[in-house]
XYZ file of C-alpha atoms in Angstrom:
334
model
C 10.136 25.452 -35.771
C 9.432 27.341 -32.534
C 12.045 29.729 -31.199
C 13.058 27.890 -28.032
C 15.339 30.728 -26.930
C 12.414 33.140 -27.078
C 10.209 30.951 -24.885
C 12.969 30.576 -22.278
C 13.580 34.303 -21.846
C 11.604 36.334 -19.298
C 9.105 38.782 -20.788
C 11.522 41.667 -20.118
C 15.148 40.622 -19.917
C 17.917 43.217 -19.511
C 21.470 41.918 -19.646
C 24.678 43.825 -18.882
C 23.222 47.235 -19.823
C 25.823 50.018 -19.926
C 24.885 53.653 -20.543
C 27.153 56.694 -20.572
C 26.654 60.434 -20.949
C 29.235 62.968 -22.075
C 29.117 66.250 -20.165
C 31.715 69.014 -20.500
C 34.137 66.538 -22.013
C 33.774 64.083 -19.120
C 32.170 60.646 -19.289
C 29.299 60.110 -16.844
C 28.977 56.400 -16.016
C 25.202 56.323 -15.518
C 24.414 52.588 -15.808
C 27.103 49.984 -15.263
C 26.282 46.426 -16.293
C 22.691 46.179 -15.060
C 20.806 42.858 -15.245
C 17.035 42.828 -14.676
C 14.156 40.546 -15.601
C 10.400 40.835 -15.325
C 7.552 38.425 -16.038
C 4.127 39.285 -17.446
C 1.693 40.647 -14.893
C 4.431 41.232 -12.293
C 5.828 44.460 -10.852
C 9.515 45.109 -10.261
C 10.483 47.988 -7.978
C 13.715 49.792 -8.902
C 14.825 51.608 -5.752
C 17.666 54.041 -5.173
C 18.724 57.602 -4.494
C 18.387 60.405 -7.020
C 21.029 60.025 -9.726
C 21.403 56.264 -9.304
C 20.460 55.589 -12.947
C 16.830 54.493 -12.520
C 15.274 56.792 -15.127
C 18.159 56.161 -17.534
C 17.349 52.442 -17.479
C 13.683 53.139 -18.293
C 14.594 55.531 -21.104
C 17.040 52.959 -22.479
C 14.243 50.401 -22.695
C 12.154 52.880 -24.704
C 15.259 54.197 -26.498
C 14.390 57.806 -25.774
C 17.760 58.886 -24.395
C 19.012 62.257 -25.729
C 20.453 61.984 -29.229
C 23.428 64.115 -28.206
C 25.578 63.194 -25.227
C 23.976 59.850 -24.343
C 25.076 56.432 -25.542
C 24.091 52.834 -24.846
C 27.569 51.296 -24.825
C 26.616 47.678 -24.348
C 24.065 45.123 -23.257
C 20.766 43.730 -24.450
C 17.132 44.612 -23.760
C 14.826 41.769 -24.785
C 11.068 42.270 -24.781
C 9.180 39.064 -25.441
C 12.348 37.624 -26.987
C 13.117 40.602 -29.262
C 16.208 42.749 -28.660
C 14.932 46.336 -28.674
C 18.429 47.761 -29.032
C 18.767 46.171 -32.482
C 15.504 47.526 -33.931
C 15.306 50.349 -36.441
C 13.783 53.602 -35.198
C 10.707 53.121 -37.388
C 10.037 49.810 -35.622
C 10.571 51.337 -32.163
C 7.907 53.947 -32.931
C 5.389 51.137 -33.324
C 6.350 49.771 -29.900
C 6.361 53.045 -27.920
C 2.900 53.761 -26.538
C 1.647 50.433 -27.849
C 3.630 47.539 -26.335
C 5.555 49.778 -23.914
C 4.238 52.925 -22.233
C 5.773 55.248 -19.682
C 4.270 57.323 -16.889
C 6.630 60.250 -16.411
C 7.498 61.709 -13.042
C 6.001 65.192 -13.468
C 2.525 65.417 -15.064
C 2.954 69.200 -15.279
C 5.560 68.773 -18.018
C 4.315 65.481 -19.496
C 1.106 67.057 -20.860
C 0.831 69.536 -23.735
C -0.651 72.747 -22.251
C -2.282 73.882 -25.527
C -4.034 70.598 -26.351
C -7.115 69.212 -24.606
C -6.567 66.183 -22.398
C -8.997 64.139 -24.486
C -7.165 64.898 -27.721
C -3.877 63.874 -26.128
C -5.314 60.458 -25.209
C -7.005 60.066 -28.595
C -3.746 60.880 -30.390
C -2.043 57.841 -28.850
C -4.915 55.573 -29.879
C -4.929 56.992 -33.422
C -1.165 56.520 -33.858
C -1.237 52.873 -32.813
C -4.403 51.576 -34.436
C -3.668 48.382 -36.317
C -4.666 48.079 -39.952
C -8.373 47.321 -40.148
C -9.055 48.315 -36.531
C -12.216 50.428 -36.378
C -11.764 51.679 -32.824
C -12.902 55.283 -32.506
C -10.014 57.236 -30.878
C -12.383 59.798 -29.333
C -14.640 57.114 -27.861
C -11.611 55.240 -26.523
C -10.249 58.458 -24.987
C -13.544 59.121 -23.215
C -13.614 55.519 -22.007
C -10.089 55.889 -20.582
C -11.033 59.102 -18.783
C -13.898 57.262 -17.111
C -11.633 54.333 -16.231
C -9.193 56.619 -14.378
C -12.032 58.386 -12.561
C -12.475 61.525 -14.686
C -15.901 62.287 -16.218
C -15.889 61.916 -20.000
C -17.467 65.382 -20.215
C -14.056 66.848 -19.349
C -12.607 65.574 -22.644
C -12.407 69.119 -24.068
C -10.709 70.701 -21.041
C -7.033 71.676 -20.877
C -4.353 70.498 -18.403
C -4.369 73.779 -16.453
C -8.002 73.092 -15.511
C -7.008 69.949 -13.588
C -5.368 69.441 -10.183
C -2.002 67.666 -9.860
C -3.641 64.350 -9.012
C -6.084 64.639 -11.923
C -3.221 65.453 -14.316
C -1.462 62.291 -13.204
C -4.652 60.339 -13.882
C -4.677 61.749 -17.412
C -1.047 60.680 -17.879
C -1.991 57.173 -16.696
C -4.907 57.143 -19.151
C -2.518 58.050 -21.983
C -0.068 55.342 -20.936
C -2.737 52.617 -20.749
C -4.904 53.663 -23.704
C -3.478 50.955 -25.979
C -3.295 48.220 -23.300
C 0.533 48.026 -23.225
C 2.333 44.829 -22.257
C 4.923 46.772 -20.233
C 4.406 49.908 -18.164
C 7.371 52.007 -17.033
C 6.303 54.158 -14.080
C 8.919 56.780 -13.206
C 8.126 57.924 -9.650
C 4.461 58.453 -10.613
C 3.427 59.744 -7.179
C 6.387 61.937 -6.189
C 4.641 65.234 -7.003
C 1.398 64.259 -5.221
C 0.245 64.550 -1.618
C -0.108 61.385 0.452
C -3.876 60.963 0.005
C -3.764 61.366 -3.781
C -0.642 59.185 -3.901
C -2.561 56.272 -2.359
C -5.437 56.723 -4.826
C -3.094 56.796 -7.835
C -1.211 53.685 -6.663
C -4.490 51.813 -6.178
C -5.603 52.910 -9.648
C -2.369 51.752 -11.283
C -2.577 48.423 -9.444
C -6.190 47.795 -10.460
C -5.544 48.638 -14.116
C -2.357 46.554 -14.196
C -4.277 43.510 -12.937
C -7.128 44.150 -15.366
C -4.824 44.162 -18.400
C -2.158 41.747 -17.009
C 0.458 44.444 -17.566
C 4.046 44.035 -16.381
C 5.359 47.128 -14.609
C 8.777 48.532 -13.793
C 8.190 50.962 -10.920
C 10.935 53.512 -10.310
C 10.875 54.978 -6.819
C 12.907 55.902 -3.765
C 10.014 55.163 -1.401
C 10.156 51.765 0.304
C 6.539 52.205 1.419
C 5.415 52.381 -2.207
C 7.457 49.264 -2.998
C 5.828 47.400 -0.105
C 2.375 48.311 -1.404
C 2.814 47.641 -5.112
C 5.784 45.438 -6.053
C 6.452 41.713 -6.356
C 10.247 41.976 -6.720
C 12.791 44.612 -5.704
C 16.103 45.730 -7.211
C 18.207 48.174 -5.184
C 20.440 50.314 -7.401
C 23.346 52.549 -6.447
C 25.655 54.520 -8.773
C 24.323 52.624 -11.783
C 24.880 49.157 -10.274
C 22.360 46.698 -8.826
C 23.453 45.959 -5.252
C 20.602 43.726 -4.077
C 17.887 41.917 -6.014
C 15.147 39.529 -4.918
C 11.485 39.123 -4.130
C 9.839 41.772 -1.975
C 9.632 39.327 0.920
C 13.321 38.402 0.669
C 14.603 41.980 0.523
C 12.252 43.371 3.167
C 12.625 40.452 5.587
C 16.380 39.932 5.110
C 18.046 43.103 3.735
C 21.675 42.119 3.274
C 23.691 44.818 1.485
C 24.819 47.679 3.786
C 23.155 50.182 1.436
C 19.804 48.393 1.632
C 20.153 48.125 5.398
C 20.854 51.861 5.456
C 17.750 52.621 3.396
C 15.567 50.711 5.834
C 17.384 52.301 8.777
C 16.529 55.767 7.473
C 12.798 55.000 7.715
C 11.366 56.209 11.053
C 9.850 53.467 13.203
C 6.451 54.622 14.435
C 6.619 52.130 17.311
C 9.893 53.527 18.676
C 10.503 56.822 20.467
C 13.257 58.131 18.187
C 14.590 61.682 18.499
C 16.680 61.578 15.313
C 16.513 59.895 11.935
C 19.386 57.627 10.903
C 20.526 58.745 7.449
C 23.302 57.123 5.442
C 26.454 59.172 5.970
C 28.128 60.822 2.993
C 26.986 61.451 -0.559
C 26.723 59.319 -3.722
C 29.984 59.211 -5.698
C 30.817 61.432 -8.638
C 29.599 59.409 -11.666
C 32.501 60.754 -13.739
C 34.984 59.298 -11.255
C 33.526 56.201 -9.623
C 35.637 54.543 -6.908
C 37.321 51.216 -7.608
C 35.643 48.108 -6.271
C 32.299 48.680 -4.572
C 30.885 52.131 -5.371
C 29.288 52.241 -1.903
C 32.570 51.554 -0.050
C 33.337 55.236 0.775
C 30.060 55.400 2.733
C 29.977 51.845 4.066
C 30.718 51.260 7.774
C 31.770 47.663 7.003
C 34.145 48.372 4.079
C 37.629 46.820 4.007
C 40.545 47.050 1.582
C 39.047 44.129 -0.326
C 35.923 46.222 -1.042
C 38.037 48.991 -2.605
C 39.935 46.834 -5.084
C 38.298 44.833 -7.862
C 34.581 45.033 -8.848
C 32.460 42.999 -6.460
C 30.696 39.959 -7.869
C 27.149 38.893 -7.017
C 26.696 36.448 -4.130
C 23.659 34.415 -3.129
C 22.213 35.087 0.301
C 21.006 32.191 2.513
C 17.410 32.764 1.353
C 18.437 32.754 -2.309
C 18.365 36.384 -3.442
C 21.263 38.321 -4.984
C 23.610 40.637 -3.105
C 26.711 42.390 -4.453
C 28.751 42.437 -1.234
C 31.846 40.402 -0.366
C 31.336 40.965 3.385
C 27.685 40.041 3.657
C 28.434 37.025 5.889
C 30.314 39.128 8.438
C 27.651 41.838 8.283
C 24.869 39.300 8.893
C 26.646 38.028 12.021
C 27.145 41.550 13.349
C 23.546 42.628 12.565
C 22.226 39.432 14.101
């Protein structure tokens, strides 16, 4: 009989994910009950400040958190109906690089400096060849170099012989060499200049469409989200504060934190002398405030916001917002 539960689940379905670190005897609450879902061929943008828990979520999906000091305390991560958190390590090794790949933030540290770029691509192909598959890893590596815009003749060159943008292209080639179903892109353009950033984003988008790959894009750049993503999740202190389609979140930002993020973006059509940053700093993850974690920085916060955890509300256009005062805020903003 068919597994009806499997067919009903989204391709990637994260439910109530909780991750903690232990540092100097203190518990760091990195991810606090995160729910996310992603369909095949779609891109979800995970947006937030540094330290919000974005990379921890991606590493939890791949189960590559540090063995010492990090712990997934609860939740489920279903990929195509299978809970990755229940798999044995030997089974996860078959999934990493094959069904799920990750583009890491810094290509300088993601590549092995003493191994040629071609061999590093070929290694991934060799490790994940299915039984009876006669694909030549070297030929596939050269093909991937060409696909990402690098001549195949550079197969035998080392990472130090490439520019930052070219290194990132090699990392993308490694990530896509086995046509993964899910791509985790951890701020893939942060270390690049604006021109190269645009080229890399276009490349990722073209390859994602070609292979119908789902992508979780981690970034703090709303411009990148506008260019690449279908849906947006805004995360703060390990909690999703606002979640909806790109159109919903960009057209009707509702949570004060999301409004603040958009307010910090300079308007090229206005003669502004100063930027408008969000006042204050993110909370200490070892001592999160009660109620809404954003309340110490929120200009709309009341005593209600500082008491019990805030539940998720539906906005008038149907997307999710974790704010008990969103109605009053909407009236004031309007």
